[in-house]
Short mmCIF file of N, CA, C and O in Angstrom, two decimals:
data_model
loop_
_atom_site.label_atom_id
_atom_site.label_comp_id
_atom_site.label_asym_id
_atom_site.label_seq_id
_atom_site.Cartn_x
_atom_site.Cartn_y
_atom_site.Cartn_z
N MET A 1 0.85 -1.17 0.00
CA MET A 1 0.00 0.00 0.00
C MET A 1 0.89 1.23 0.00
O MET A 1 1.83 1.31 0.78
N VAL A 2 0.61 2.17 -0.88
CA VAL A 2 1.32 3.44 -0.90
C VAL A 2 0.33 4.52 -0.52
O VAL A 2 -0.79 4.56 -1.02
N THR A 3 0.71 5.39 0.38
CA THR A 3 -0.20 6.41 0.89
C THR A 3 0.14 7.78 0.32
O THR A 3 1.05 7.92 -0.50
N ALA A 4 -0.57 8.80 0.77
CA ALA A 4 -0.35 10.17 0.30
C ALA A 4 1.07 10.64 0.56
O ALA A 4 1.57 11.51 -0.15
N THR A 5 1.74 10.07 1.56
CA THR A 5 3.11 10.47 1.84
C THR A 5 4.11 9.74 0.95
O THR A 5 5.31 9.96 1.05
N ARG A 6 3.59 8.86 0.08
CA ARG A 6 4.40 8.07 -0.86
C ARG A 6 5.36 7.12 -0.16
O ARG A 6 6.41 6.79 -0.67
N THR A 7 4.98 6.70 1.02
CA THR A 7 5.78 5.72 1.74
C THR A 7 4.92 4.48 1.98
O THR A 7 3.71 4.60 2.19
N PRO A 8 5.53 3.31 1.94
CA PRO A 8 4.75 2.09 2.19
C PRO A 8 4.15 2.11 3.59
O PRO A 8 4.78 2.56 4.54
N GLU A 9 2.92 1.64 3.69
CA GLU A 9 2.23 1.59 4.96
C GLU A 9 1.24 0.43 4.89
O GLU A 9 0.55 0.27 3.90
N PRO A 10 1.18 -0.39 5.94
CA PRO A 10 0.22 -1.50 5.91
C PRO A 10 -1.21 -0.97 5.90
O PRO A 10 -1.51 0.08 6.48
N ILE A 11 -2.10 -1.68 5.21
CA ILE A 11 -3.50 -1.25 5.12
C ILE A 11 -4.11 -1.07 6.51
O ILE A 11 -4.88 -0.15 6.74
N SER A 12 -3.72 -1.91 7.45
CA SER A 12 -4.30 -1.82 8.80
C SER A 12 -3.95 -0.50 9.49
O SER A 12 -4.64 -0.09 10.42
N ALA A 13 -2.91 0.20 9.03
CA ALA A 13 -2.50 1.45 9.66
C ALA A 13 -3.01 2.69 8.92
O ALA A 13 -2.77 3.81 9.36
N THR A 14 -3.73 2.50 7.82
CA THR A 14 -4.21 3.65 7.04
C THR A 14 -5.55 4.14 7.56
O THR A 14 -6.26 3.43 8.25
N ILE A 15 -5.88 5.36 7.19
CA ILE A 15 -7.19 5.90 7.51
C ILE A 15 -8.18 5.26 6.56
O ILE A 15 -7.98 5.23 5.36
N ARG A 16 -9.26 4.77 7.08
CA ARG A 16 -10.26 4.09 6.26
C ARG A 16 -11.08 5.10 5.48
O ARG A 16 -11.17 6.24 5.88
N PRO A 17 -11.68 4.78 4.39
CA PRO A 17 -11.73 3.48 3.76
C PRO A 17 -10.63 3.32 2.71
O PRO A 17 -10.35 4.24 1.94
N VAL A 18 -10.02 2.17 2.70
CA VAL A 18 -9.06 1.76 1.68
C VAL A 18 -9.49 0.38 1.23
O VAL A 18 -9.77 -0.48 2.05
N GLU A 19 -9.56 0.19 -0.06
CA GLU A 19 -9.93 -1.12 -0.57
C GLU A 19 -8.89 -1.57 -1.57
O GLU A 19 -8.57 -0.86 -2.52
N LEU A 20 -8.38 -2.75 -1.35
CA LEU A 20 -7.41 -3.37 -2.24
C LEU A 20 -8.13 -4.47 -3.00
O LEU A 20 -8.78 -5.32 -2.39
N ILE A 21 -8.05 -4.43 -4.33
CA ILE A 21 -8.68 -5.46 -5.15
C ILE A 21 -7.56 -6.33 -5.73
O ILE A 21 -6.86 -5.91 -6.64
N PRO A 22 -7.38 -7.54 -5.19
CA PRO A 22 -6.30 -8.42 -5.65
C PRO A 22 -6.50 -8.86 -7.11
O PRO A 22 -7.62 -8.89 -7.62
N GLY A 23 -5.41 -9.21 -7.75
CA GLY A 23 -5.42 -9.63 -9.15
C GLY A 23 -6.35 -10.79 -9.43
O GLY A 23 -7.02 -10.81 -10.46
N ASP A 24 -6.40 -11.77 -8.52
CA ASP A 24 -7.26 -12.93 -8.77
C ASP A 24 -8.74 -12.53 -8.75
O ASP A 24 -9.55 -13.07 -9.51
N VAL A 25 -9.11 -11.55 -7.94
CA VAL A 25 -10.49 -11.06 -7.91
C VAL A 25 -10.81 -10.35 -9.23
O VAL A 25 -11.89 -10.50 -9.79
N ILE A 26 -9.85 -9.59 -9.74
CA ILE A 26 -10.03 -8.90 -11.01
C ILE A 26 -10.23 -9.91 -12.13
O ILE A 26 -11.13 -9.77 -12.96
N GLN A 27 -9.41 -10.94 -12.15
CA GLN A 27 -9.52 -11.96 -13.20
C GLN A 27 -10.85 -12.70 -13.13
O GLN A 27 -11.46 -13.00 -14.16
N ARG A 28 -11.32 -13.01 -11.94
CA ARG A 28 -12.57 -13.76 -11.77
C ARG A 28 -13.81 -12.89 -12.00
O ARG A 28 -14.90 -13.42 -12.19
N SER A 29 -13.66 -11.57 -11.99
CA SER A 29 -14.82 -10.68 -12.10
C SER A 29 -15.51 -10.80 -13.45
O SER A 29 -16.71 -10.55 -13.56
N GLY A 30 -14.77 -11.14 -14.49
CA GLY A 30 -15.35 -11.26 -15.82
C GLY A 30 -15.66 -9.93 -16.48
O GLY A 30 -16.35 -9.88 -17.50
N GLN A 31 -15.18 -8.83 -15.93
CA GLN A 31 -15.44 -7.51 -16.49
C GLN A 31 -14.46 -7.20 -17.61
O GLN A 31 -13.32 -7.64 -17.60
N ASP A 32 -14.92 -6.40 -18.58
CA ASP A 32 -14.09 -6.04 -19.72
C ASP A 32 -13.26 -4.79 -19.50
O ASP A 32 -12.31 -4.54 -20.22
N SER A 33 -13.63 -3.97 -18.51
CA SER A 33 -12.89 -2.73 -18.28
C SER A 33 -12.75 -2.48 -16.79
O SER A 33 -13.46 -3.05 -15.96
N PHE A 34 -11.82 -1.59 -16.47
CA PHE A 34 -11.57 -1.25 -15.08
C PHE A 34 -12.78 -0.53 -14.48
O PHE A 34 -13.13 -0.75 -13.33
N THR A 35 -13.44 0.31 -15.27
CA THR A 35 -14.61 1.02 -14.75
C THR A 35 -15.74 0.04 -14.42
O THR A 35 -16.43 0.22 -13.43
N GLU A 36 -15.92 -0.99 -15.24
CA GLU A 36 -16.94 -2.00 -14.94
C GLU A 36 -16.61 -2.73 -13.64
O GLU A 36 -17.50 -3.04 -12.86
N LEU A 37 -15.34 -2.99 -13.41
CA LEU A 37 -14.91 -3.64 -12.18
C LEU A 37 -15.22 -2.75 -10.97
O LEU A 37 -15.77 -3.21 -9.97
N LEU A 38 -14.90 -1.46 -11.06
CA LEU A 38 -15.14 -0.55 -9.94
C LEU A 38 -16.61 -0.36 -9.65
O LEU A 38 -17.00 -0.16 -8.50
N GLN A 39 -17.47 -0.44 -10.67
CA GLN A 39 -18.90 -0.26 -10.46
C GLN A 39 -19.51 -1.34 -9.59
O GLN A 39 -20.59 -1.17 -9.05
N GLN A 40 -18.81 -2.45 -9.40
CA GLN A 40 -19.30 -3.54 -8.57
C GLN A 40 -19.15 -3.24 -7.08
O GLN A 40 -19.66 -3.97 -6.26
N HIS A 41 -18.45 -2.19 -6.74
CA HIS A 41 -18.16 -1.90 -5.34
C HIS A 41 -19.07 -0.78 -4.82
O HIS A 41 -19.42 0.14 -5.54
N ALA A 42 -19.42 -0.89 -3.55
CA ALA A 42 -20.32 0.08 -2.92
C ALA A 42 -19.71 1.48 -2.91
O ALA A 42 -18.50 1.64 -2.81
N ASN A 43 -20.57 2.47 -3.03
CA ASN A 43 -20.19 3.89 -2.95
C ASN A 43 -19.28 4.36 -4.07
O ASN A 43 -18.57 5.34 -3.92
N VAL A 44 -19.28 3.65 -5.20
CA VAL A 44 -18.48 4.05 -6.35
C VAL A 44 -19.41 4.41 -7.49
O VAL A 44 -20.28 3.64 -7.87
N GLU A 45 -19.23 5.62 -8.03
CA GLU A 45 -19.98 6.05 -9.21
C GLU A 45 -18.99 6.31 -10.33
O GLU A 45 -17.91 6.85 -10.11
N ILE A 46 -19.37 5.90 -11.54
CA ILE A 46 -18.50 6.05 -12.71
C ILE A 46 -19.23 6.89 -13.75
O ILE A 46 -20.41 6.68 -14.01
N THR A 47 -18.53 7.84 -14.35
CA THR A 47 -19.06 8.55 -15.50
C THR A 47 -18.17 8.22 -16.68
O THR A 47 -16.95 8.17 -16.55
N ALA A 48 -18.77 7.94 -17.81
CA ALA A 48 -18.01 7.60 -19.01
C ALA A 48 -18.27 8.65 -20.09
O ALA A 48 -19.41 9.05 -20.29
N ASN A 49 -17.21 9.07 -20.74
CA ASN A 49 -17.30 10.06 -21.82
C ASN A 49 -17.10 9.37 -23.16
O ASN A 49 -16.09 9.53 -23.81
N GLY A 50 -18.06 8.55 -23.55
CA GLY A 50 -17.94 7.82 -24.81
C GLY A 50 -17.78 6.35 -24.56
O GLY A 50 -18.05 5.84 -23.48
N GLY A 51 -17.30 5.65 -25.56
CA GLY A 51 -17.15 4.20 -25.51
C GLY A 51 -15.82 3.77 -24.93
O GLY A 51 -15.12 4.54 -24.26
N PRO A 52 -15.45 2.52 -25.19
CA PRO A 52 -14.18 1.98 -24.67
C PRO A 52 -12.98 2.83 -25.10
O PRO A 52 -12.92 3.32 -26.23
N GLY A 53 -12.06 3.01 -24.17
CA GLY A 53 -10.85 3.78 -24.46
C GLY A 53 -10.98 5.26 -24.21
O GLY A 53 -10.01 6.01 -24.32
N GLN A 54 -12.19 5.73 -23.89
CA GLN A 54 -12.42 7.14 -23.61
C GLN A 54 -12.25 7.39 -22.11
O GLN A 54 -12.26 6.47 -21.31
N THR A 55 -12.13 8.66 -21.74
CA THR A 55 -11.93 8.99 -20.33
C THR A 55 -13.17 8.71 -19.50
O THR A 55 -14.29 8.79 -19.99
N SER A 56 -12.94 8.37 -18.25
CA SER A 56 -14.02 8.11 -17.31
C SER A 56 -13.70 8.84 -16.01
O SER A 56 -12.54 9.12 -15.72
N GLY A 57 -14.72 9.14 -15.24
CA GLY A 57 -14.54 9.75 -13.93
C GLY A 57 -14.94 8.77 -12.86
O GLY A 57 -15.90 8.02 -13.01
N VAL A 58 -14.20 8.75 -11.75
CA VAL A 58 -14.51 7.88 -10.62
C VAL A 58 -14.82 8.77 -9.43
O VAL A 58 -14.02 9.61 -9.04
N PHE A 59 -16.01 8.56 -8.85
CA PHE A 59 -16.47 9.35 -7.72
C PHE A 59 -16.71 8.40 -6.56
O PHE A 59 -17.52 7.48 -6.67
N LEU A 60 -16.01 8.59 -5.46
CA LEU A 60 -16.19 7.76 -4.27
C LEU A 60 -16.98 8.54 -3.24
O LEU A 60 -16.60 9.66 -2.87
N ARG A 61 -18.08 7.96 -2.81
CA ARG A 61 -18.94 8.57 -1.78
C ARG A 61 -19.34 9.99 -2.12
O ARG A 61 -19.40 10.86 -1.27
N GLY A 62 -19.54 10.28 -3.39
CA GLY A 62 -20.00 11.59 -3.82
C GLY A 62 -18.93 12.66 -3.89
O GLY A 62 -19.23 13.80 -4.20
N ALA A 63 -17.69 12.32 -3.62
CA ALA A 63 -16.60 13.30 -3.68
C ALA A 63 -16.25 13.62 -5.13
O ALA A 63 -16.59 12.88 -6.05
N ASN A 64 -15.57 14.72 -5.34
CA ASN A 64 -15.09 15.12 -6.64
C ASN A 64 -14.14 14.06 -7.19
O ASN A 64 -13.36 13.48 -6.44
N SER A 65 -14.16 13.84 -8.50
CA SER A 65 -13.27 12.82 -9.07
C SER A 65 -11.80 13.18 -8.90
O SER A 65 -10.94 12.30 -8.87
N ALA A 66 -11.48 14.47 -8.75
CA ALA A 66 -10.09 14.88 -8.52
C ALA A 66 -9.61 14.48 -7.12
O ALA A 66 -8.42 14.49 -6.85
N HIS A 67 -10.54 14.11 -6.23
CA HIS A 67 -10.18 13.69 -4.87
C HIS A 67 -10.02 12.19 -4.75
O HIS A 67 -9.84 11.68 -3.66
N THR A 68 -10.12 11.48 -5.86
CA THR A 68 -10.03 10.03 -5.87
C THR A 68 -8.72 9.61 -6.53
O THR A 68 -8.43 10.00 -7.65
N LEU A 69 -7.95 8.82 -5.82
CA LEU A 69 -6.69 8.30 -6.35
C LEU A 69 -6.87 6.82 -6.64
O LEU A 69 -7.20 6.04 -5.75
N VAL A 70 -6.67 6.45 -7.90
CA VAL A 70 -6.75 5.05 -8.29
C VAL A 70 -5.38 4.64 -8.81
O VAL A 70 -4.82 5.26 -9.72
N LEU A 71 -4.81 3.60 -8.19
CA LEU A 71 -3.50 3.09 -8.59
C LEU A 71 -3.67 1.68 -9.16
O LEU A 71 -4.43 0.88 -8.63
N LEU A 72 -2.96 1.40 -10.23
CA LEU A 72 -2.92 0.06 -10.79
C LEU A 72 -1.46 -0.36 -10.80
O LEU A 72 -0.64 0.25 -11.49
N ASN A 73 -1.14 -1.36 -9.98
CA ASN A 73 0.26 -1.78 -9.79
C ASN A 73 1.13 -0.61 -9.36
O ASN A 73 2.26 -0.46 -9.80
N GLY A 74 0.57 0.27 -8.52
CA GLY A 74 1.32 1.40 -7.99
C GLY A 74 1.42 2.59 -8.92
O GLY A 74 2.07 3.57 -8.60
N ILE A 75 0.76 2.54 -10.09
CA ILE A 75 0.83 3.63 -11.06
C ILE A 75 -0.50 4.36 -11.07
O ILE A 75 -1.56 3.75 -11.18
N ARG A 76 -0.44 5.68 -10.95
CA ARG A 76 -1.64 6.52 -10.95
C ARG A 76 -2.33 6.42 -12.30
O ARG A 76 -1.72 6.66 -13.34
N LEU A 77 -3.62 6.07 -12.30
CA LEU A 77 -4.35 5.90 -13.56
C LEU A 77 -4.80 7.20 -14.17
O LEU A 77 -4.94 7.30 -15.38
N ASN A 78 -5.05 8.22 -13.38
CA ASN A 78 -5.56 9.48 -13.95
C ASN A 78 -4.46 10.48 -14.25
O ASN A 78 -4.69 11.66 -14.32
N ASN A 79 -3.25 10.00 -14.48
CA ASN A 79 -2.12 10.88 -14.77
C ASN A 79 -1.73 10.71 -16.23
O ASN A 79 -1.43 9.62 -16.68
N ALA A 80 -1.79 11.80 -16.98
CA ALA A 80 -1.46 11.72 -18.41
C ALA A 80 -0.03 11.30 -18.59
O ALA A 80 0.36 10.71 -19.56
#
């Protein structure tokens, strides 16, 4: 787990809510896109601007999408 301070920290020591989706869960989900996978989780809203490959917004608990950090293998997804 990498936190806002960019230092490793165990999930048990982070401020909640933090959700880790393991690779095997992703593979078993049967979803075609990352946004479809995220829509399966509570308090997650997705906005899509077109079809596959277009930008999407992720809103957690009604917060602004700029306040949501999504990492895939430690890489920020919303960073050009």
